Amino acid sequence: MLEITGLCVDYGTTRAVVGLDLRVDAGEAVALLGPNGAGKTSTLHAVSGLVPVTRGTVLFDGADITGHSPSEIARRGLVHVPEGRRVFPSLSVDENLRMGRIAAAGRKGWTEADVYDLLPALVPLRDRAGYALSGGEQQMVAIGRALVSAPRMLLLDEPSLGLAPVVVQAVYGALARIAADVPVLVVEQNTVAALKLCHRGFVLSAGRLALSGTADELGDRDSLLASFLGKRDAAHA
């Protein structure tokens, strides 16, 4: 459904992503893992049109979307939930969720009622402004708004970043239900949470693919350390 081939992303003279090949099929949840600066967020930004693709192609449902605008890509149903829990601070939870309809482009998907059923913690907060929400509540709203936009695939960037463990558990519980309905590509440094959710994973290091495999294969700690730190350092970790 999503196929990335030979992806390169540059920022000036710095190459952030180097020749990445990655595929997410219908019905799959896939993790993109790695340390800070590995190129994970740059990959999502390139796929969703937020930064230019220097080289390579991005296909979504067989169509070449390389270099398309973020709005056009979103209208196709490839919906990006960026890092940072970006909600409209002056709008209520209910109004934030309704904003998702703009990108739905006539597709039928999740309703606001469906989101409240999935994320019941938002029900008593529906009239609260975005700026008055906790980090975990903002993350739930951002995910809910993406669902109301009727995604055909979700791109999630660090959904657990800065959240307390109990909130991470709640967010990933919701994502497990979402992934049963919508394919997901999730960028994470929280490898344990991501690999519990996902079928497969890709590990980036310095912009390059260091390791890939099933969630069970990548759950082996020694393999992950070797890819993150280098084999010599991992042996002494």
PDB file of C-alpha atoms in Angstrom:
ATOM      1  CA  MET A   1       0.000   0.000   0.000  1.00  0.00           C
ATOM      2  CA  LEU A   2       2.888   2.354   0.866  1.00  0.00           C
ATOM      3  CA  GLU A   3       6.132   1.672  -0.972  1.00  0.00           C
ATOM      4  CA  ILE A   4       9.264   3.773  -0.481  1.00  0.00           C
ATOM      5  CA  THR A   5      12.144   3.093  -2.863  1.00  0.00           C
ATOM      6  CA  GLY A   6      15.647   4.569  -2.723  1.00  0.00           C
ATOM      7  CA  LEU A   7      14.523   7.514  -0.596  1.00  0.00           C
ATOM      8  CA  CYS A   8      17.103  10.246   0.000  1.00  0.00           C
ATOM      9  CA  VAL A   9      16.395  13.435   1.950  1.00  0.00           C
ATOM     10  CA  ASP A  10      18.866  16.319   2.175  1.00  0.00           C
ATOM     11  CA  TYR A  11      18.987  19.407   4.363  1.00  0.00           C
ATOM     12  CA  GLY A  12      21.503  21.627   2.614  1.00  0.00           C
ATOM     13  CA  THR A  13      24.697  19.588   2.384  1.00  0.00           C
ATOM     14  CA  THR A  14      23.560  17.079   5.018  1.00  0.00           C
ATOM     15  CA  ARG A  15      21.916  13.850   3.888  1.00  0.00           C
ATOM     16  CA  ALA A  16      19.403  12.812   6.552  1.00  0.00           C
ATOM     17  CA  VAL A  17      18.016   9.728   4.792  1.00  0.00           C
ATOM     18  CA  VAL A  18      20.165   7.567   2.535  1.00  0.00           C
ATOM     19  CA  GLY A  19      18.604   5.208  -0.013  1.00  0.00           C
ATOM     20  CA  LEU A  20      15.794   3.874   2.172  1.00  0.00           C
ATOM     21  CA  ASP A  21      13.542   1.065   0.929  1.00  0.00           C
ATOM     22  CA  LEU A  22      10.429   0.416   3.025  1.00  0.00           C
ATOM     23  CA  ARG A  23       7.016  -1.114   2.443  1.00  0.00           C
ATOM     24  CA  VAL A  24       3.792  -1.163   4.454  1.00  0.00           C
ATOM     25  CA  ASP A  25       1.061  -3.473   3.189  1.00  0.00           C
ATOM     26  CA  ALA A  26      -2.677  -3.249   3.788  1.00  0.00           C
ATOM     27  CA  GLY A  27      -3.571  -4.615   7.213  1.00  0.00           C
ATOM     28  CA  GLU A  28      -0.085  -4.046   8.627  1.00  0.00           C
ATOM     29  CA  ALA A  29       1.364  -2.009  11.456  1.00  0.00           C
ATOM     30  CA  VAL A  30       5.055  -1.257  10.868  1.00  0.00           C
ATOM     31  CA  ALA A  31       7.556   0.419  13.205  1.00  0.00           C
ATOM     32  CA  LEU A  32      10.371   2.742  12.123  1.00  0.00           C
ATOM     33  CA  LEU A  33      12.890   2.708  14.965  1.00  0.00           C
ATOM     34  CA  GLY A  34      16.226   4.297  15.775  1.00  0.00           C
ATOM     35  CA  PRO A  35      17.960   6.849  17.981  1.00  0.00           C
ATOM     36  CA  ASN A  36      17.670  10.638  17.735  1.00  0.00           C
ATOM     37  CA  GLY A  37      18.947  11.924  14.404  1.00  0.00           C
ATOM     38  CA  ALA A  38      18.567   8.576  12.654  1.00  0.00           C
ATOM     39  CA  GLY A  39      16.296   9.985   9.928  1.00  0.00           C
ATOM     40  CA  LYS A  40      12.960   8.651  11.149  1.00  0.00           C
ATOM     41  CA  THR A  41      11.056  11.934  11.250  1.00  0.00           C
ATOM     42  CA  SER A  42      12.681  13.067   7.992  1.00  0.00           C
ATOM     43  CA  THR A  43      11.305   9.921   6.363  1.00  0.00           C
ATOM     44  CA  LEU A  44       7.749  10.681   7.493  1.00  0.00           C
ATOM     45  CA  HIS A  45       8.094  14.321   6.457  1.00  0.00           C
ATOM     46  CA  ALA A  46       9.234  13.291   2.983  1.00  0.00           C
ATOM     47  CA  VAL A  47       6.421  10.761   2.596  1.00  0.00           C
ATOM     48  CA  SER A  48       3.778  13.307   3.632  1.00  0.00           C
ATOM     49  CA  GLY A  49       5.218  16.120   1.482  1.00  0.00           C
ATOM     50  CA  LEU A  50       6.501  18.324   4.299  1.00  0.00           C
ATOM     51  CA  VAL A  51      10.093  18.250   2.996  1.00  0.00           C
ATOM     52  CA  PRO A  52      11.368  17.693  -0.557  1.00  0.00           C
ATOM     53  CA  VAL A  53      12.462  14.254  -1.706  1.00  0.00           C
ATOM     54  CA  THR A  54      16.017  14.552  -3.022  1.00  0.00           C
ATOM     55  CA  ARG A  55      15.963  11.166  -4.717  1.00  0.00           C
ATOM     56  CA  GLY A  56      13.739   8.091  -4.806  1.00  0.00           C
ATOM     57  CA  THR A  57      10.015   7.453  -5.089  1.00  0.00           C
ATOM     58  CA  VAL A  58       7.026   7.195  -2.780  1.00  0.00           C
ATOM     59  CA  LEU A  59       4.030   5.183  -3.978  1.00  0.00           C
ATOM     60  CA  PHE A  60       0.710   5.105  -2.130  1.00  0.00           C
ATOM     61  CA  ASP A  61      -1.852   2.567  -3.279  1.00  0.00           C
ATOM     62  CA  GLY A  62       0.020   2.320  -6.577  1.00  0.00           C
ATOM     63  CA  ALA A  63       0.077   6.071  -7.284  1.00  0.00           C
ATOM     64  CA  ASP A  64       3.314   8.054  -7.330  1.00  0.00           C
ATOM     65  CA  ILE A  65       2.941  10.793  -4.687  1.00  0.00           C
ATOM     66  CA  THR A  66       6.596  11.866  -4.696  1.00  0.00           C
ATOM     67  CA  GLY A  67       6.776  15.642  -4.388  1.00  0.00           C
ATOM     68  CA  HIS A  68       3.037  16.148  -4.002  1.00  0.00           C
ATOM     69  CA  SER A  69       1.779  18.776  -1.569  1.00  0.00           C
ATOM     70  CA  PRO A  70       0.874  17.791   2.008  1.00  0.00           C
ATOM     71  CA  SER A  71      -2.775  18.708   1.419  1.00  0.00           C
ATOM     72  CA  GLU A  72      -3.009  16.562  -1.702  1.00  0.00           C
ATOM     73  CA  ILE A  73      -1.386  13.613   0.066  1.00  0.00           C
ATOM     74  CA  ALA A  74      -3.763  13.984   3.022  1.00  0.00           C
ATOM     75  CA  ARG A  75      -6.757  14.076   0.666  1.00  0.00           C
ATOM     76  CA  ARG A  76      -5.624  10.723  -0.716  1.00  0.00           C
ATOM     77  CA  GLY A  77      -6.003   9.331   2.809  1.00  0.00           C
ATOM     78  CA  LEU A  78      -2.361   9.199   3.899  1.00  0.00           C
ATOM     79  CA  VAL A  79      -2.690  11.066   7.197  1.00  0.00           C
ATOM     80  CA  HIS A  80       0.267  12.247   9.290  1.00  0.00           C
ATOM     81  CA  VAL A  81       0.109  12.755  13.073  1.00  0.00           C
ATOM     82  CA  PRO A  82       3.325  14.732  13.653  1.00  0.00           C
ATOM     83  CA  GLU A  83       5.533  14.793  16.704  1.00  0.00           C
ATOM     84  CA  GLY A  84       4.552  17.416  19.233  1.00  0.00           C
ATOM     85  CA  ARG A  85       0.803  16.800  19.679  1.00  0.00           C
ATOM     86  CA  ARG A  86      -0.236  19.735  17.499  1.00  0.00           C
ATOM     87  CA  VAL A  87      -3.759  20.709  18.480  1.00  0.00           C
ATOM     88  CA  PHE A  88      -5.538  24.009  17.906  1.00  0.00           C
ATOM     89  CA  PRO A  89      -5.003  25.626  21.314  1.00  0.00           C
ATOM     90  CA  SER A  90      -8.020  27.936  21.279  1.00  0.00           C
ATOM     91  CA  LEU A  91     -10.461  25.284  20.035  1.00  0.00           C
ATOM     92  CA  SER A  92     -12.256  22.807  22.259  1.00  0.00           C
ATOM     93  CA  VAL A  93     -11.631  19.074  22.056  1.00  0.00           C
ATOM     94  CA  ASP A  94     -14.881  18.677  20.114  1.00  0.00           C
ATOM     95  CA  GLU A  95     -13.935  21.457  17.685  1.00  0.00           C
ATOM     96  CA  ASN A  96     -10.453  19.985  17.205  1.00  0.00           C
ATOM     97  CA  LEU A  97     -11.980  16.645  16.283  1.00  0.00           C
ATOM     98  CA  ARG A  98     -14.381  18.246  13.803  1.00  0.00           C
ATOM     99  CA  MET A  99     -11.445  19.906  12.045  1.00  0.00           C
ATOM    100  CA  GLY A 100     -10.461  16.438  10.868  1.00  0.00           C
ATOM    101  CA  ARG A 101     -13.431  16.417   8.506  1.00  0.00           C
ATOM    102  CA  ILE A 102     -11.680  18.942   6.245  1.00  0.00           C
ATOM    103  CA  ALA A 103      -9.166  16.330   5.075  1.00  0.00           C
ATOM    104  CA  ALA A 104     -11.757  13.559   4.739  1.00  0.00           C
ATOM    105  CA  ALA A 105     -12.488  14.626   1.141  1.00  0.00           C
ATOM    106  CA  GLY A 106     -15.857  12.894   1.186  1.00  0.00           C
ATOM    107  CA  ARG A 107     -14.527   9.578   2.497  1.00  0.00           C
ATOM    108  CA  LYS A 108     -16.574   7.945   5.236  1.00  0.00           C
ATOM    109  CA  GLY A 109     -14.646   6.820   8.267  1.00  0.00           C
ATOM    110  CA  TRP A 110     -14.531   7.431  11.971  1.00  0.00           C
ATOM    111  CA  THR A 111     -17.052   9.804  13.522  1.00  0.00           C
ATOM    112  CA  GLU A 112     -16.487  11.950  16.579  1.00  0.00           C
ATOM    113  CA  ALA A 113     -18.679   9.478  18.488  1.00  0.00           C
ATOM    114  CA  ASP A 114     -16.357   6.658  17.397  1.00  0.00           C
ATOM    115  CA  VAL A 115     -13.372   8.613  18.726  1.00  0.00           C
ATOM    116  CA  TYR A 116     -15.023   9.180  22.103  1.00  0.00           C
ATOM    117  CA  ASP A 117     -15.793   5.460  22.270  1.00  0.00           C
ATOM    118  CA  LEU A 118     -12.154   4.651  21.487  1.00  0.00           C
ATOM    119  CA  LEU A 119     -10.772   7.313  23.840  1.00  0.00           C
ATOM    120  CA  PRO A 120     -13.291   7.657  26.682  1.00  0.00           C
ATOM    121  CA  ALA A 121     -10.894   9.865  28.659  1.00  0.00           C
ATOM    122  CA  LEU A 122     -11.809  12.649  26.205  1.00  0.00           C
ATOM    123  CA  VAL A 123     -15.548  12.532  26.935  1.00  0.00           C
ATOM    124  CA  PRO A 124     -15.477  14.790  30.032  1.00  0.00           C
ATOM    125  CA  LEU A 125     -13.020  17.095  28.235  1.00  0.00           C
ATOM    126  CA  ARG A 126     -14.995  17.696  25.061  1.00  0.00           C
ATOM    127  CA  ASP A 127     -15.586  21.395  25.854  1.00  0.00           C
ATOM    128  CA  ARG A 128     -12.070  22.044  27.174  1.00  0.00           C
ATOM    129  CA  ALA A 129      -9.687  24.178  25.097  1.00  0.00           C
ATOM    130  CA  GLY A 130      -6.629  22.552  23.589  1.00  0.00           C
ATOM    131  CA  TYR A 131      -4.212  24.719  25.564  1.00  0.00           C
ATOM    132  CA  ALA A 132      -5.703  23.435  28.852  1.00  0.00           C
ATOM    133  CA  LEU A 133      -5.065  19.760  28.077  1.00  0.00           C
ATOM    134  CA  SER A 134      -2.224  17.631  29.385  1.00  0.00           C
ATOM    135  CA  GLY A 135       0.331  16.189  26.974  1.00  0.00           C
ATOM    136  CA  GLY A 136      -1.383  12.814  26.952  1.00  0.00           C
ATOM    137  CA  GLU A 137      -4.788  14.377  26.359  1.00  0.00           C
ATOM    138  CA  GLN A 138      -3.406  16.442  23.480  1.00  0.00           C
ATOM    139  CA  GLN A 139      -1.939  13.295  21.938  1.00  0.00           C
ATOM    140  CA  MET A 140      -5.314  11.584  22.129  1.00  0.00           C
ATOM    141  CA  VAL A 141      -6.979  14.577  20.469  1.00  0.00           C
ATOM    142  CA  ALA A 142      -4.370  14.622  17.688  1.00  0.00           C
ATOM    143  CA  ILE A 143      -4.932  10.920  17.007  1.00  0.00           C
ATOM    144  CA  GLY A 144      -8.705  11.344  17.182  1.00  0.00           C
ATOM    145  CA  ARG A 145      -8.645  14.254  14.731  1.00  0.00           C
ATOM    146  CA  ALA A 146      -6.616  12.123  12.321  1.00  0.00           C
ATOM    147  CA  LEU A 147      -9.208   9.350  12.553  1.00  0.00           C
ATOM    148  CA  VAL A 148     -12.072  11.746  11.775  1.00  0.00           C
ATOM    149  CA  SER A 149     -10.218  12.647   8.562  1.00  0.00           C
ATOM    150  CA  ALA A 150     -10.994   9.091   7.346  1.00  0.00           C
ATOM    151  CA  PRO A 151      -7.408   7.859   6.891  1.00  0.00           C
ATOM    152  CA  ARG A 152      -6.554   5.004   4.582  1.00  0.00           C
ATOM    153  CA  MET A 153      -3.177   4.856   6.362  1.00  0.00           C
ATOM    154  CA  LEU A 154      -1.793   6.601   9.445  1.00  0.00           C
ATOM    155  CA  LEU A 155       1.737   7.954   9.865  1.00  0.00           C
ATOM    156  CA  LEU A 156       2.479   8.482  13.574  1.00  0.00           C
ATOM    157  CA  ASP A 157       5.581  10.319  14.766  1.00  0.00           C
ATOM    158  CA  GLU A 158       6.690   9.537  18.346  1.00  0.00           C
ATOM    159  CA  PRO A 159       3.200   9.102  19.849  1.00  0.00           C
ATOM    160  CA  SER A 160       4.671   8.194  23.270  1.00  0.00           C
ATOM    161  CA  LEU A 161       7.174  11.065  23.470  1.00  0.00           C
ATOM    162  CA  GLY A 162       7.125  12.769  26.876  1.00  0.00           C
ATOM    163  CA  LEU A 163       4.169  10.777  28.181  1.00  0.00           C
ATOM    164  CA  ALA A 164       3.932   8.987  31.522  1.00  0.00           C
ATOM    165  CA  PRO A 165       4.005   5.159  31.285  1.00  0.00           C
ATOM    166  CA  VAL A 166       0.317   4.829  32.190  1.00  0.00           C
ATOM    167  CA  VAL A 167      -0.596   7.277  29.406  1.00  0.00           C
ATOM    168  CA  VAL A 168       1.644   5.455  26.925  1.00  0.00           C
ATOM    169  CA  GLN A 169      -0.255   2.283  27.757  1.00  0.00           C
ATOM    170  CA  ALA A 170      -3.588   4.009  27.088  1.00  0.00           C
ATOM    171  CA  VAL A 171      -2.399   5.543  23.812  1.00  0.00           C
ATOM    172  CA  TYR A 172      -0.976   2.266  22.523  1.00  0.00           C
ATOM    173  CA  GLY A 173      -4.101   0.405  23.603  1.00  0.00           C
ATOM    174  CA  ALA A 174      -6.056   2.742  21.345  1.00  0.00           C
ATOM    175  CA  LEU A 175      -3.516   2.340  18.538  1.00  0.00           C
ATOM    176  CA  ALA A 176      -3.922  -1.441  18.684  1.00  0.00           C
ATOM    177  CA  ARG A 177      -7.639  -1.023  17.999  1.00  0.00           C
ATOM    178  CA  ILE A 178      -6.914   1.493  15.232  1.00  0.00           C
ATOM    179  CA  ALA A 179      -4.356  -0.807  13.579  1.00  0.00           C
ATOM    180  CA  ALA A 180      -7.012  -3.505  13.277  1.00  0.00           C
ATOM    181  CA  ASP A 181      -8.846  -1.150  10.912  1.00  0.00           C
ATOM    182  CA  VAL A 182      -6.201   1.144   9.377  1.00  0.00           C
ATOM    183  CA  PRO A 183      -2.595   0.376   8.306  1.00  0.00           C
ATOM    184  CA  VAL A 184      -0.063   2.203  10.470  1.00  0.00           C
ATOM    185  CA  LEU A 185       3.554   3.337  10.106  1.00  0.00           C
ATOM    186  CA  VAL A 186       4.791   4.490  13.512  1.00  0.00           C
ATOM    187  CA  VAL A 187       8.086   6.230  14.287  1.00  0.00           C
ATOM    188  CA  GLU A 188       9.276   5.518  17.824  1.00  0.00           C
ATOM    189  CA  GLN A 189      12.211   5.454  20.191  1.00  0.00           C
ATOM    190  CA  ASN A 190      10.060   3.443  22.613  1.00  0.00           C
ATOM    191  CA  THR A 191      10.879   0.123  20.978  1.00  0.00           C
ATOM    192  CA  VAL A 192       8.992  -2.013  23.506  1.00  0.00           C
ATOM    193  CA  ALA A 193       5.671  -0.233  22.933  1.00  0.00           C
ATOM    194  CA  ALA A 194       6.134  -0.070  19.163  1.00  0.00           C
ATOM    195  CA  LEU A 195       7.050  -3.729  18.723  1.00  0.00           C
ATOM    196  CA  LYS A 196       4.073  -4.869  20.800  1.00  0.00           C
ATOM    197  CA  LEU A 197       1.850  -3.015  18.329  1.00  0.00           C
ATOM    198  CA  CYS A 198       3.594  -3.792  15.052  1.00  0.00           C
ATOM    199  CA  HIS A 199       4.030  -6.811  12.813  1.00  0.00           C
ATOM    200  CA  ARG A 200       7.374  -5.713  11.369  1.00  0.00           C
ATOM    201  CA  GLY A 201       9.998  -3.068  11.949  1.00  0.00           C
ATOM    202  CA  PHE A 202      12.837  -1.158  10.319  1.00  0.00           C
ATOM    203  CA  VAL A 203      15.760   0.270  12.297  1.00  0.00           C
ATOM    204  CA  LEU A 204      17.559   3.373  11.020  1.00  0.00           C
ATOM    205  CA  SER A 205      21.016   4.519  12.024  1.00  0.00           C
ATOM    206  CA  ALA A 206      22.579   7.698  10.602  1.00  0.00           C
ATOM    207  CA  GLY A 207      19.936   7.789   7.877  1.00  0.00           C
ATOM    208  CA  ARG A 208      20.547   4.260   6.649  1.00  0.00           C
ATOM    209  CA  LEU A 209      18.626   1.047   7.137  1.00  0.00           C
ATOM    210  CA  ALA A 210      20.536  -0.887   9.794  1.00  0.00           C
ATOM    211  CA  LEU A 211      18.140  -3.747  10.481  1.00  0.00           C
ATOM    212  CA  SER A 212      14.703  -5.019   9.555  1.00  0.00           C
ATOM    213  CA  GLY A 213      12.590  -7.976  10.525  1.00  0.00           C
ATOM    214  CA  THR A 214       9.505  -9.160  12.324  1.00  0.00           C
ATOM    215  CA  ALA A 215       8.581  -7.680  15.681  1.00  0.00           C
ATOM    216  CA  ASP A 216       9.754 -10.866  17.392  1.00  0.00           C
ATOM    217  CA  GLU A 217      13.119 -10.729  15.641  1.00  0.00           C
ATOM    218  CA  LEU A 218      13.655  -7.070  16.484  1.00  0.00           C
ATOM    219  CA  GLY A 219      12.587  -7.651  20.071  1.00  0.00           C
ATOM    220  CA  ASP A 220      15.956  -9.255  20.685  1.00  0.00           C
ATOM    221  CA  ARG A 221      17.834  -6.625  22.714  1.00  0.00           C
ATOM    222  CA  ASP A 222      21.290  -7.523  21.440  1.00  0.00           C
ATOM    223  CA  SER A 223      20.251  -7.019  17.819  1.00  0.00           C
ATOM    224  CA  LEU A 224      18.802  -3.599  18.555  1.00  0.00           C
ATOM    225  CA  LEU A 225      21.862  -2.498  20.505  1.00  0.00           C
ATOM    226  CA  ALA A 226      24.120  -3.652  17.690  1.00  0.00           C
ATOM    227  CA  SER A 227      22.198  -1.561  15.178  1.00  0.00           C
ATOM    228  CA  PHE A 228      21.942   1.527  17.404  1.00  0.00           C
ATOM    229  CA  LEU A 229      25.462   1.600  18.813  1.00  0.00           C
ATOM    230  CA  GLY A 230      27.596  -0.462  16.475  1.00  0.00           C
ATOM    231  CA  LYS A 231      28.600  -4.041  17.117  1.00  0.00           C
ATOM    232  CA  ARG A 232      31.729  -3.196  19.073  1.00  0.00           C
ATOM    233  CA  ASP A 233      29.943  -0.874  21.522  1.00  0.00           C
ATOM    234  CA  ALA A 234      26.962  -3.204  21.872  1.00  0.00           C
ATOM    235  CA  ALA A 235      29.201  -6.009  23.031  1.00  0.00           C
ATOM    236  CA  HIS A 236      30.117  -3.906  26.088  1.00  0.00           C
ATOM    237  CA  ALA A 237      26.665  -2.400  26.761  1.00  0.00           C
TER     238      ALA A 237
END
